[in-house]
Tab-separated table of C-alpha atoms in Angstrom:
chain	number	residue	atom	x	y	z
A	100	UNK	CA	113.439	126.196	143.499
A	101	UNK	CA	110.870	123.613	144.582
A	102	UNK	CA	110.094	123.912	148.272
A	103	UNK	CA	109.863	121.376	151.031
A	104	UNK	CA	106.264	120.189	151.248
A	105	UNK	CA	104.238	119.340	154.330
A	106	UNK	CA	101.481	116.759	154.131
A	107	UNK	CA	99.139	116.490	157.058
A	108	UNK	CA	99.172	112.693	157.401
A	109	UNK	CA	99.455	110.409	160.406
A	110	UNK	CA	102.291	107.985	161.089
A	111	UNK	CA	99.783	105.182	160.377
A	112	UNK	CA	99.274	106.631	156.902
A	113	UNK	CA	103.051	106.826	156.425
A	114	UNK	CA	103.278	103.138	157.387
A	115	UNK	CA	100.446	102.240	155.014
A	116	UNK	CA	102.105	104.036	152.085
A	117	UNK	CA	105.459	102.452	152.940
A	118	UNK	CA	103.756	99.063	152.756
A	119	UNK	CA	102.395	99.856	149.293
A	120	UNK	CA	105.523	101.388	147.754
A	121	UNK	CA	108.252	99.162	149.201
A	122	UNK	CA	107.218	95.972	147.312
A	123	UNK	CA	106.854	97.946	144.050
A	124	UNK	CA	110.357	99.398	144.364
A	125	UNK	CA	111.764	95.983	145.307
A	126	UNK	CA	110.214	94.605	142.109
A	127	UNK	CA	111.791	97.385	140.018
A	128	UNK	CA	115.145	96.776	141.745
A	129	UNK	CA	115.003	93.067	140.874
A	130	UNK	CA	114.123	93.926	137.273
A	131	UNK	CA	116.999	96.392	137.061
A	132	UNK	CA	119.419	93.650	138.175
A	133	UNK	CA	117.876	91.113	135.766
A	134	UNK	CA	118.150	93.544	132.821
A	135	UNK	CA	121.901	93.833	133.459
A	136	UNK	CA	122.500	90.103	133.849
A	137	UNK	CA	120.045	88.497	131.431
A	138	UNK	CA	121.261	86.279	128.603
A	139	UNK	CA	117.875	85.425	127.069
A	140	UNK	CA	117.246	85.743	123.324
A	141	UNK	CA	116.092	89.000	121.655
A	142	UNK	CA	112.458	87.836	121.339
A	143	UNK	CA	112.206	87.177	125.064
A	144	UNK	CA	113.817	90.557	125.761
A	145	UNK	CA	111.218	92.247	123.546
A	146	UNK	CA	108.381	90.376	125.275
A	147	UNK	CA	109.726	91.408	128.695
A	148	UNK	CA	109.998	94.975	127.422
A	149	UNK	CA	106.320	94.966	126.485
A	150	UNK	CA	105.308	93.853	129.989
A	151	UNK	CA	107.486	96.576	131.491
A	152	UNK	CA	105.956	99.245	129.253
A	153	UNK	CA	102.470	98.087	130.262
A	154	UNK	CA	103.417	98.383	133.945
A	155	UNK	CA	104.833	101.870	133.317
A	156	UNK	CA	101.646	103.005	131.536
A	157	UNK	CA	99.556	101.751	134.479
A	158	UNK	CA	101.706	103.668	136.949
A	159	UNK	CA	101.792	106.814	134.798
A	160	UNK	CA	97.963	106.943	134.524
A	161	UNK	CA	98.167	109.190	137.607
A	162	UNK	CA	101.479	110.743	138.627
A	163	UNK	CA	103.093	113.906	140.009
A	164	UNK	CA	103.994	116.475	137.411
A	165	UNK	CA	107.660	116.828	138.295
A	166	UNK	CA	110.067	115.068	140.646
A	167	UNK	CA	108.896	113.617	143.964
A	168	UNK	CA	110.362	116.329	146.174
A	169	UNK	CA	111.013	115.850	149.876
A	170	UNK	CA	107.822	115.676	151.850
A	171	UNK	CA	107.312	115.993	155.570
A	172	UNK	CA	104.413	114.958	157.739
A	173	UNK	CA	102.879	117.593	159.974
A	174	UNK	CA	104.991	116.311	162.898
A	175	UNK	CA	108.192	116.738	160.868
A	176	UNK	CA	108.836	113.137	159.839
A	177	UNK	CA	110.772	113.259	156.570
A	178	UNK	CA	109.720	111.229	153.536
A	179	UNK	CA	112.666	111.548	151.123
A	180	UNK	CA	111.197	108.642	149.188
A	181	UNK	CA	112.558	109.602	145.773
A	182	UNK	CA	116.140	109.897	147.051
A	183	UNK	CA	118.709	107.879	145.009
A	184	UNK	CA	120.632	106.792	148.141
A	185	UNK	CA	117.872	106.063	150.658
A	186	UNK	CA	114.517	106.492	148.886
A	187	UNK	CA	112.050	103.643	149.371
A	188	UNK	CA	110.426	104.618	146.052
A	189	UNK	CA	113.687	104.896	144.051
A	190	UNK	CA	115.131	101.640	142.667
A	191	UNK	CA	118.519	103.346	142.228
A	192	UNK	CA	118.816	103.345	146.031
A	193	UNK	CA	120.063	100.002	147.478
A	194	UNK	CA	118.288	101.460	149.636
A	195	UNK	CA	120.727	102.525	152.347
A	196	UNK	CA	119.028	102.414	155.767
A	197	UNK	CA	120.739	104.894	158.070
A	198	UNK	CA	120.491	104.520	161.837
A	199	UNK	CA	122.029	106.355	164.782
A	200	UNK	CA	124.668	104.712	166.979
A	201	UNK	CA	125.608	107.249	169.674
A	202	UNK	CA	127.210	110.238	167.946
A	203	UNK	CA	127.598	108.387	164.653
A	204	UNK	CA	125.281	107.486	161.821
A	205	UNK	CA	125.789	103.973	160.493
A	206	UNK	CA	124.434	101.905	157.607
A	207	UNK	CA	124.942	98.412	156.254
A	208	UNK	CA	124.278	97.884	152.568
A	209	UNK	CA	124.695	94.998	150.145
A	210	UNK	CA	125.838	96.184	146.708
A	211	UNK	CA	125.179	93.907	143.724
A	212	UNK	CA	125.629	93.948	139.952
A	213	UNK	CA	123.942	97.338	139.523
A	214	UNK	CA	126.733	99.086	141.424
A	215	UNK	CA	129.724	97.563	139.607
A	216	UNK	CA	132.510	99.721	138.155
A	217	UNK	CA	135.697	97.704	137.535
A	218	UNK	CA	134.946	93.963	137.336
A	219	UNK	CA	133.708	92.654	140.692
A	220	UNK	CA	134.251	96.005	142.399
A	221	UNK	CA	131.972	98.790	143.570
A	222	UNK	CA	132.090	101.822	141.240
A	223	UNK	CA	134.087	104.575	142.960
A	224	UNK	CA	131.249	106.988	142.209
A	225	UNK	CA	128.770	104.756	144.061
A	226	UNK	CA	131.059	104.882	147.115
A	227	UNK	CA	130.971	108.678	146.673
A	228	UNK	CA	127.163	108.751	146.368
A	229	UNK	CA	126.598	106.749	149.549
A	230	UNK	CA	129.295	108.552	151.533
A	231	UNK	CA	128.061	111.979	150.411
A	232	UNK	CA	124.604	110.993	151.532
A	233	UNK	CA	125.447	109.636	154.987
A	234	UNK	CA	127.831	112.530	155.720
A	235	UNK	CA	125.147	115.002	154.599
A	236	UNK	CA	122.585	113.281	156.792
A	237	UNK	CA	124.951	113.422	159.785
A	238	UNK	CA	125.222	117.171	159.176
A	239	UNK	CA	121.550	117.656	158.145
A	240	UNK	CA	123.101	119.919	155.558
A	241	UNK	CA	124.113	120.326	151.937
A	242	UNK	CA	127.576	119.465	150.671
A	243	UNK	CA	130.119	122.292	150.433
A	244	UNK	CA	133.316	120.314	149.895
A	245	UNK	CA	133.797	116.553	149.904
A	246	UNK	CA	137.128	114.732	149.815
A	247	UNK	CA	137.208	110.982	149.280
A	248	UNK	CA	140.312	108.840	149.783
A	249	UNK	CA	140.130	105.419	148.156
A	250	UNK	CA	142.436	103.276	150.291
A	251	UNK	CA	141.767	100.170	148.218
A	252	UNK	CA	139.094	98.812	145.919
A	253	UNK	CA	135.732	97.874	147.486
A	254	UNK	CA	134.516	94.412	146.389
A	255	UNK	CA	130.814	94.044	145.558
A	256	UNK	CA	128.880	92.609	148.487
A	257	UNK	CA	128.271	93.793	152.031
A	258	UNK	CA	129.652	97.202	153.013
A	259	UNK	CA	129.380	99.250	156.195
A	260	UNK	CA	129.201	103.054	156.296
A	261	UNK	CA	129.719	105.502	159.129
A	262	UNK	CA	129.601	109.287	159.496
A	263	UNK	CA	130.062	111.688	162.382
A	264	UNK	CA	130.126	115.466	162.822
A	265	UNK	CA	133.583	116.348	164.169
A	266	UNK	CA	133.353	120.163	164.249
A	267	UNK	CA	130.725	122.912	163.966
A	268	UNK	CA	131.215	126.616	163.215
A	269	UNK	CA	127.947	128.459	162.657
A	270	UNK	CA	126.162	126.890	159.689
A	271	UNK	CA	129.392	125.109	158.651
A	272	UNK	CA	129.882	121.519	159.808
A	273	UNK	CA	132.884	119.245	159.352
A	274	UNK	CA	131.932	115.594	158.975
A	275	UNK	CA	134.084	112.478	158.684
A	276	UNK	CA	133.064	109.061	157.534
A	277	UNK	CA	134.114	105.827	155.925
A	278	UNK	CA	133.080	102.837	153.904
A	279	UNK	CA	134.423	99.436	154.899
A	280	UNK	CA	134.131	95.742	154.133
A	281	UNK	CA	134.858	92.743	156.363
A	282	UNK	CA	138.603	93.420	156.061
A	283	UNK	CA	138.452	97.073	157.136
A	284	UNK	CA	138.166	100.548	155.662
A	285	UNK	CA	138.157	100.907	151.862
A	286	UNK	CA	137.253	104.605	151.471
A	287	UNK	CA	137.445	107.534	153.882
A	288	UNK	CA	135.549	110.778	153.423
A	289	UNK	CA	135.738	114.244	154.921
A	290	UNK	CA	133.346	117.012	154.054
A	291	UNK	CA	132.356	120.557	154.872
A	292	UNK	CA	128.582	120.819	154.909
A	293	UNK	CA	126.455	123.968	154.980
A	294	UNK	CA	123.185	123.933	156.948
A	295	UNK	CA	120.364	125.326	154.796
A	296	UNK	CA	118.123	128.269	155.606
A	297	UNK	CA	114.915	126.339	154.974
A	298	UNK	CA	111.864	127.793	153.275
A	299	UNK	CA	108.856	125.759	154.312
A	300	UNK	CA	105.366	125.868	152.864
A	301	UNK	CA	102.208	125.461	154.922
A	302	UNK	CA	103.966	126.688	158.027
A	303	UNK	CA	102.680	130.248	158.436
A	304	UNK	CA	104.995	130.922	161.400
A	305	UNK	CA	107.998	130.267	159.141
A	306	UNK	CA	106.878	132.492	156.270
A	307	UNK	CA	108.693	135.737	155.658
A	308	UNK	CA	107.181	139.098	154.736
A	309	UNK	CA	103.548	140.032	154.261
B	258	UNK	CA	139.094	89.574	141.886
B	259	UNK	CA	137.080	89.117	138.701
B	260	UNK	CA	139.163	89.721	135.634
B	261	UNK	CA	138.527	91.720	132.502
B	262	UNK	CA	136.965	89.403	129.924
B	263	UNK	CA	137.574	89.313	126.185
B	264	UNK	CA	134.815	88.144	123.861
B	265	UNK	CA	135.785	87.460	120.293
B	266	UNK	CA	132.889	89.291	118.634
B	267	UNK	CA	132.742	91.685	115.691
B	268	UNK	CA	131.708	95.341	115.828
B	269	UNK	CA	128.542	94.303	113.939
B	270	UNK	CA	127.714	91.927	116.795
B	271	UNK	CA	128.345	94.717	119.316
B	272	UNK	CA	125.928	96.938	117.361
B	273	UNK	CA	123.332	94.153	117.221
B	274	UNK	CA	123.512	93.584	120.993
B	275	UNK	CA	123.345	97.337	121.612
B	276	UNK	CA	120.150	97.414	119.546
B	277	UNK	CA	118.624	94.658	121.684
B	278	UNK	CA	119.648	95.931	125.130
B	279	UNK	CA	119.163	99.691	124.720
B	280	UNK	CA	115.331	99.580	124.371
B	281	UNK	CA	115.072	97.171	127.338
B	282	UNK	CA	117.106	99.484	129.566
B	283	UNK	CA	115.132	102.504	128.376
B	284	UNK	CA	111.948	100.679	129.395
B	285	UNK	CA	113.373	99.931	132.853
B	286	UNK	CA	114.472	103.565	133.200
B	287	UNK	CA	110.953	104.792	132.375
B	288	UNK	CA	109.517	102.335	134.896
B	289	UNK	CA	111.958	103.497	137.565
B	290	UNK	CA	110.820	107.109	137.031
B	291	UNK	CA	107.139	106.098	137.028
B	292	UNK	CA	107.548	104.130	140.280
B	293	UNK	CA	108.851	107.278	141.989
B	294	UNK	CA	106.151	109.585	140.627
B	295	UNK	CA	103.042	107.400	140.494
B	296	UNK	CA	99.920	108.340	142.423
B	297	UNK	CA	97.735	105.395	141.393
B	298	UNK	CA	95.802	103.351	143.964
B	299	UNK	CA	97.296	100.319	145.801
B	300	UNK	CA	95.469	97.776	143.609
B	301	UNK	CA	96.938	99.263	140.434
B	302	UNK	CA	100.374	99.306	142.070
B	303	UNK	CA	100.012	95.619	142.929
B	304	UNK	CA	98.900	94.806	139.366
B	305	UNK	CA	101.880	96.711	137.933
B	306	UNK	CA	104.146	94.865	140.369
B	307	UNK	CA	102.880	91.527	139.044
B	308	UNK	CA	103.706	92.504	135.456
B	309	UNK	CA	107.171	93.625	136.550
B	310	UNK	CA	107.796	90.342	138.387
B	311	UNK	CA	106.731	88.401	135.263
B	312	UNK	CA	109.183	90.409	133.135
B	313	UNK	CA	111.943	89.762	135.692
B	314	UNK	CA	111.260	86.010	135.689
B	315	UNK	CA	111.455	85.953	131.881
B	316	UNK	CA	114.808	87.770	131.933
B	317	UNK	CA	116.169	85.618	134.762
B	318	UNK	CA	115.388	82.344	132.902
B	319	UNK	CA	118.950	82.662	131.560
B	320	UNK	CA	121.427	85.031	133.199
B	321	UNK	CA	125.060	85.452	134.236
B	322	UNK	CA	125.902	84.046	137.624
B	323	UNK	CA	127.397	87.198	139.124
B	324	UNK	CA	127.720	90.824	138.038
B	325	UNK	CA	128.146	91.761	134.378
B	326	UNK	CA	131.843	92.572	134.536
B	327	UNK	CA	133.626	94.685	131.958
B	328	UNK	CA	133.938	92.904	128.642
B	329	UNK	CA	136.153	93.742	125.721
B	330	UNK	CA	135.934	92.682	122.093
B	331	UNK	CA	139.032	91.102	120.573
B	332	UNK	CA	140.007	94.508	119.109
B	333	UNK	CA	139.846	96.114	122.538
B	334	UNK	CA	136.479	97.867	122.314
B	335	UNK	CA	135.179	98.152	125.860
B	336	UNK	CA	131.653	97.072	126.785
B	337	UNK	CA	131.141	98.431	130.315
B	338	UNK	CA	127.432	97.818	129.880
B	339	UNK	CA	126.613	97.200	133.537
B	340	UNK	CA	128.253	100.459	134.659
B	341	UNK	CA	125.985	102.674	136.853
B	342	UNK	CA	127.200	105.901	135.169
B	343	UNK	CA	127.452	104.941	131.491
B	344	UNK	CA	126.183	101.359	131.132
B	345	UNK	CA	123.624	100.816	128.360
B	346	UNK	CA	122.287	97.822	130.310
B	347	UNK	CA	122.057	99.594	133.690
B	348	UNK	CA	118.932	101.711	134.296
B	349	UNK	CA	120.741	103.532	137.132
B	350	UNK	CA	122.892	105.191	134.447
B	351	UNK	CA	121.230	108.243	132.802
B	352	UNK	CA	123.261	106.957	130.746
B	353	UNK	CA	126.087	109.468	130.473
B	354	UNK	CA	127.541	109.410	126.944
B	355	UNK	CA	131.172	110.534	127.090
B	356	UNK	CA	132.901	111.915	123.990
B	357	UNK	CA	136.314	113.449	123.334
B	358	UNK	CA	136.702	117.146	122.512
B	359	UNK	CA	140.418	117.767	121.977
B	360	UNK	CA	142.213	117.081	125.282
B	361	UNK	CA	138.977	116.989	127.254
B	362	UNK	CA	136.235	114.475	127.764
B	363	UNK	CA	132.738	115.968	127.705
B	364	UNK	CA	129.217	114.712	128.350
B	365	UNK	CA	125.731	116.197	128.322
B	366	UNK	CA	123.137	114.524	130.510
B	367	UNK	CA	119.546	115.252	131.484
B	368	UNK	CA	118.834	114.361	135.121
B	369	UNK	CA	115.209	113.744	136.136
B	370	UNK	CA	113.255	112.687	139.218
B	371	UNK	CA	115.449	109.616	139.886
B	372	UNK	CA	118.463	111.815	140.665
B	373	UNK	CA	116.807	114.231	143.092
B	374	UNK	CA	118.300	114.991	146.516
B	375	UNK	CA	116.963	118.247	147.974
B	376	UNK	CA	113.667	119.246	146.306
B	377	UNK	CA	114.198	120.078	142.630
B	378	UNK	CA	117.967	119.667	142.922
B	379	UNK	CA	120.426	116.993	141.839
B	380	UNK	CA	121.628	114.838	144.783
B	381	UNK	CA	125.194	115.886	145.609
B	382	UNK	CA	126.197	112.217	145.499
B	383	UNK	CA	124.912	111.897	141.928
B	384	UNK	CA	127.144	114.842	140.951
B	385	UNK	CA	129.962	112.898	142.652
B	386	UNK	CA	129.108	109.651	140.809
B	387	UNK	CA	129.124	111.273	137.370
B	388	UNK	CA	132.216	113.402	138.056
B	389	UNK	CA	134.139	110.441	139.489
B	390	UNK	CA	133.288	108.489	136.377
B	391	UNK	CA	134.231	111.075	133.757
B	392	UNK	CA	137.459	111.980	135.598
B	393	UNK	CA	138.348	108.290	135.874
B	394	UNK	CA	137.639	107.783	132.192
B	395	UNK	CA	139.859	110.770	131.311
B	396	UNK	CA	142.637	109.074	133.306
B	397	UNK	CA	141.743	105.498	132.246
B	398	UNK	CA	142.437	104.769	135.875
B	399	UNK	CA	140.969	104.046	139.286
B	400	UNK	CA	140.239	106.783	141.815
B	401	UNK	CA	142.906	107.480	144.451
B	402	UNK	CA	141.630	110.779	145.888
B	403	UNK	CA	138.687	112.848	144.731
B	404	UNK	CA	137.816	116.345	145.964
B	405	UNK	CA	134.501	117.892	145.011
B	406	UNK	CA	133.629	121.568	145.549
B	407	UNK	CA	129.948	122.340	145.380
B	408	UNK	CA	129.829	126.005	144.235
B	409	UNK	CA	126.047	126.062	144.256
B	410	UNK	CA	123.143	123.643	143.991
B	411	UNK	CA	122.581	121.921	140.615
B	412	UNK	CA	118.936	122.082	139.477
B	413	UNK	CA	117.449	118.934	137.941
B	414	UNK	CA	117.516	119.101	134.139
B	415	UNK	CA	120.314	119.399	131.595
B	416	UNK	CA	123.896	119.360	132.896
B	417	UNK	CA	127.249	119.400	131.140
B	418	UNK	CA	130.361	117.582	132.391
B	419	UNK	CA	134.013	117.959	131.472
B	420	UNK	CA	137.260	116.299	132.549
B	421	UNK	CA	140.892	116.669	131.539
B	422	UNK	CA	144.201	115.180	132.669
B	423	UNK	CA	146.330	118.100	133.897
B	424	UNK	CA	149.440	116.241	135.120
B	425	UNK	CA	151.001	112.772	134.918
B	426	UNK	CA	153.687	111.237	137.134
B	427	UNK	CA	154.239	107.537	136.458
B	428	UNK	CA	150.974	105.667	137.113
B	429	UNK	CA	149.584	108.714	138.988
B	430	UNK	CA	147.405	111.144	137.038
B	431	UNK	CA	145.902	114.437	138.180
B	432	UNK	CA	142.546	115.151	136.571
B	433	UNK	CA	140.277	118.202	136.819
B	434	UNK	CA	136.675	118.481	135.820
B	435	UNK	CA	133.368	120.187	136.404
B	436	UNK	CA	129.620	119.942	136.225
B	437	UNK	CA	127.675	122.935	134.946
B	438	UNK	CA	124.200	124.048	133.977
B	439	UNK	CA	123.125	126.828	131.587
B	440	UNK	CA	124.252	129.455	134.124
B	441	UNK	CA	127.781	128.082	134.604
B	442	UNK	CA	129.730	125.740	136.862
B	443	UNK	CA	127.925	124.158	139.821
B	444	UNK	CA	130.535	121.613	141.005
B	445	UNK	CA	134.286	121.354	140.399
B	446	UNK	CA	136.291	118.181	140.909
B	447	UNK	CA	139.961	117.323	141.196
B	448	UNK	CA	141.258	113.817	141.542
B	449	UNK	CA	144.390	111.733	141.726
B	450	UNK	CA	143.890	108.567	139.725
B	451	UNK	CA	146.061	105.459	139.664
B	452	UNK	CA	146.483	103.586	136.386
B	453	UNK	CA	145.919	99.855	136.949
B	454	UNK	CA	148.327	97.050	136.222
B	455	UNK	CA	145.792	95.066	134.226
B	456	UNK	CA	145.428	91.332	134.348
B	457	UNK	CA	143.826	90.233	131.106
B	458	UNK	CA	142.473	86.807	130.213
B	459	UNK	CA	142.722	85.294	126.746
B	460	UNK	CA	145.689	87.477	125.886
B	461	UNK	CA	148.649	85.094	126.168
B	462	UNK	CA	151.147	87.865	125.327
B	463	UNK	CA	150.029	89.789	128.422
B	464	UNK	CA	150.262	86.866	130.810
B	465	UNK	CA	152.991	86.781	133.381
B	466	UNK	CA	155.071	83.751	134.307
B	467	UNK	CA	154.596	80.144	133.266
């Protein structure tokens, strides 16, 4: 398994990189939406495709070998930038921006065409993706069991998410959360999450054995 | 709520459109991966961003007003092309290609950098997205309750999905499914799905009332 990676960079460097990557990902996100909704003729689609392939070749001229991984700065700031729910480098992610509000984590997200399941509605699996993520982040743990109850369909548009740890027993945490729109809750979630035994690189004090 | 839309087009026209949209979406998917993994300098990123924005403007010169919706040909062939799990026009979708194998639905998907949660592993919410979709497709219904049991982490790479209706009671269907890798099952899923009362346009015989 790939390990968590520490990079010895300052918070200024994190901010600088964020400033470089965020506009790129926003551009890819816009393109992704346009590719779903476009009605232009086949020649224009081919011409757009050529521009996209040129952009991809430029970006691939230097790239990591495998996936992005989850990187941490020396002071422990996480950079889960490839994450499909919250990653600032992943155009799959809306991205969901999670903040703390007392004991709860909360997030407000606007879901457009790219997240549609039934016509005009958020795909149930996208609700699951975002809820799994915010519940997991509340627990700082990996999912053991997750139960989702779809109270009613979630229309595309603005949604609000919440998650809160309601019980802890050793490495096992019970977390509850919900997705809602302006009219109230659309999906509730309850999960058992298991806190990982982390293996960190470049942290000699955490290494096991000789 | 947006309704299901019928388009009176032939299967040849569906094939022609598939041939136009599939390469475009593949290009966007490659770009999405490259944007996560690139290590080029900020100037190259900005130059790539300009190409992407030009492609987006070309595609947006004619586009649908809202989301794509789910369209059907006159003979009932579904075109859920904007769908984030299976849509051939949505670069979020791997895409998952679902086929029937006796009573079960099955799919084989390769999940790369864009689907990463913990380092080297598939995001638990992506497992949930794909399982919700294939279970819902087995039921031809919308999710009521979905329970996911993560047996162990799913490494990035090739995964196999299955889903099967195990019980039916009126509009309520119980569906079971799983995700697995070469070493066996990683996630199991069980859901209660509710078959919709469809409202169809351009099908006078299905319309209610005067």
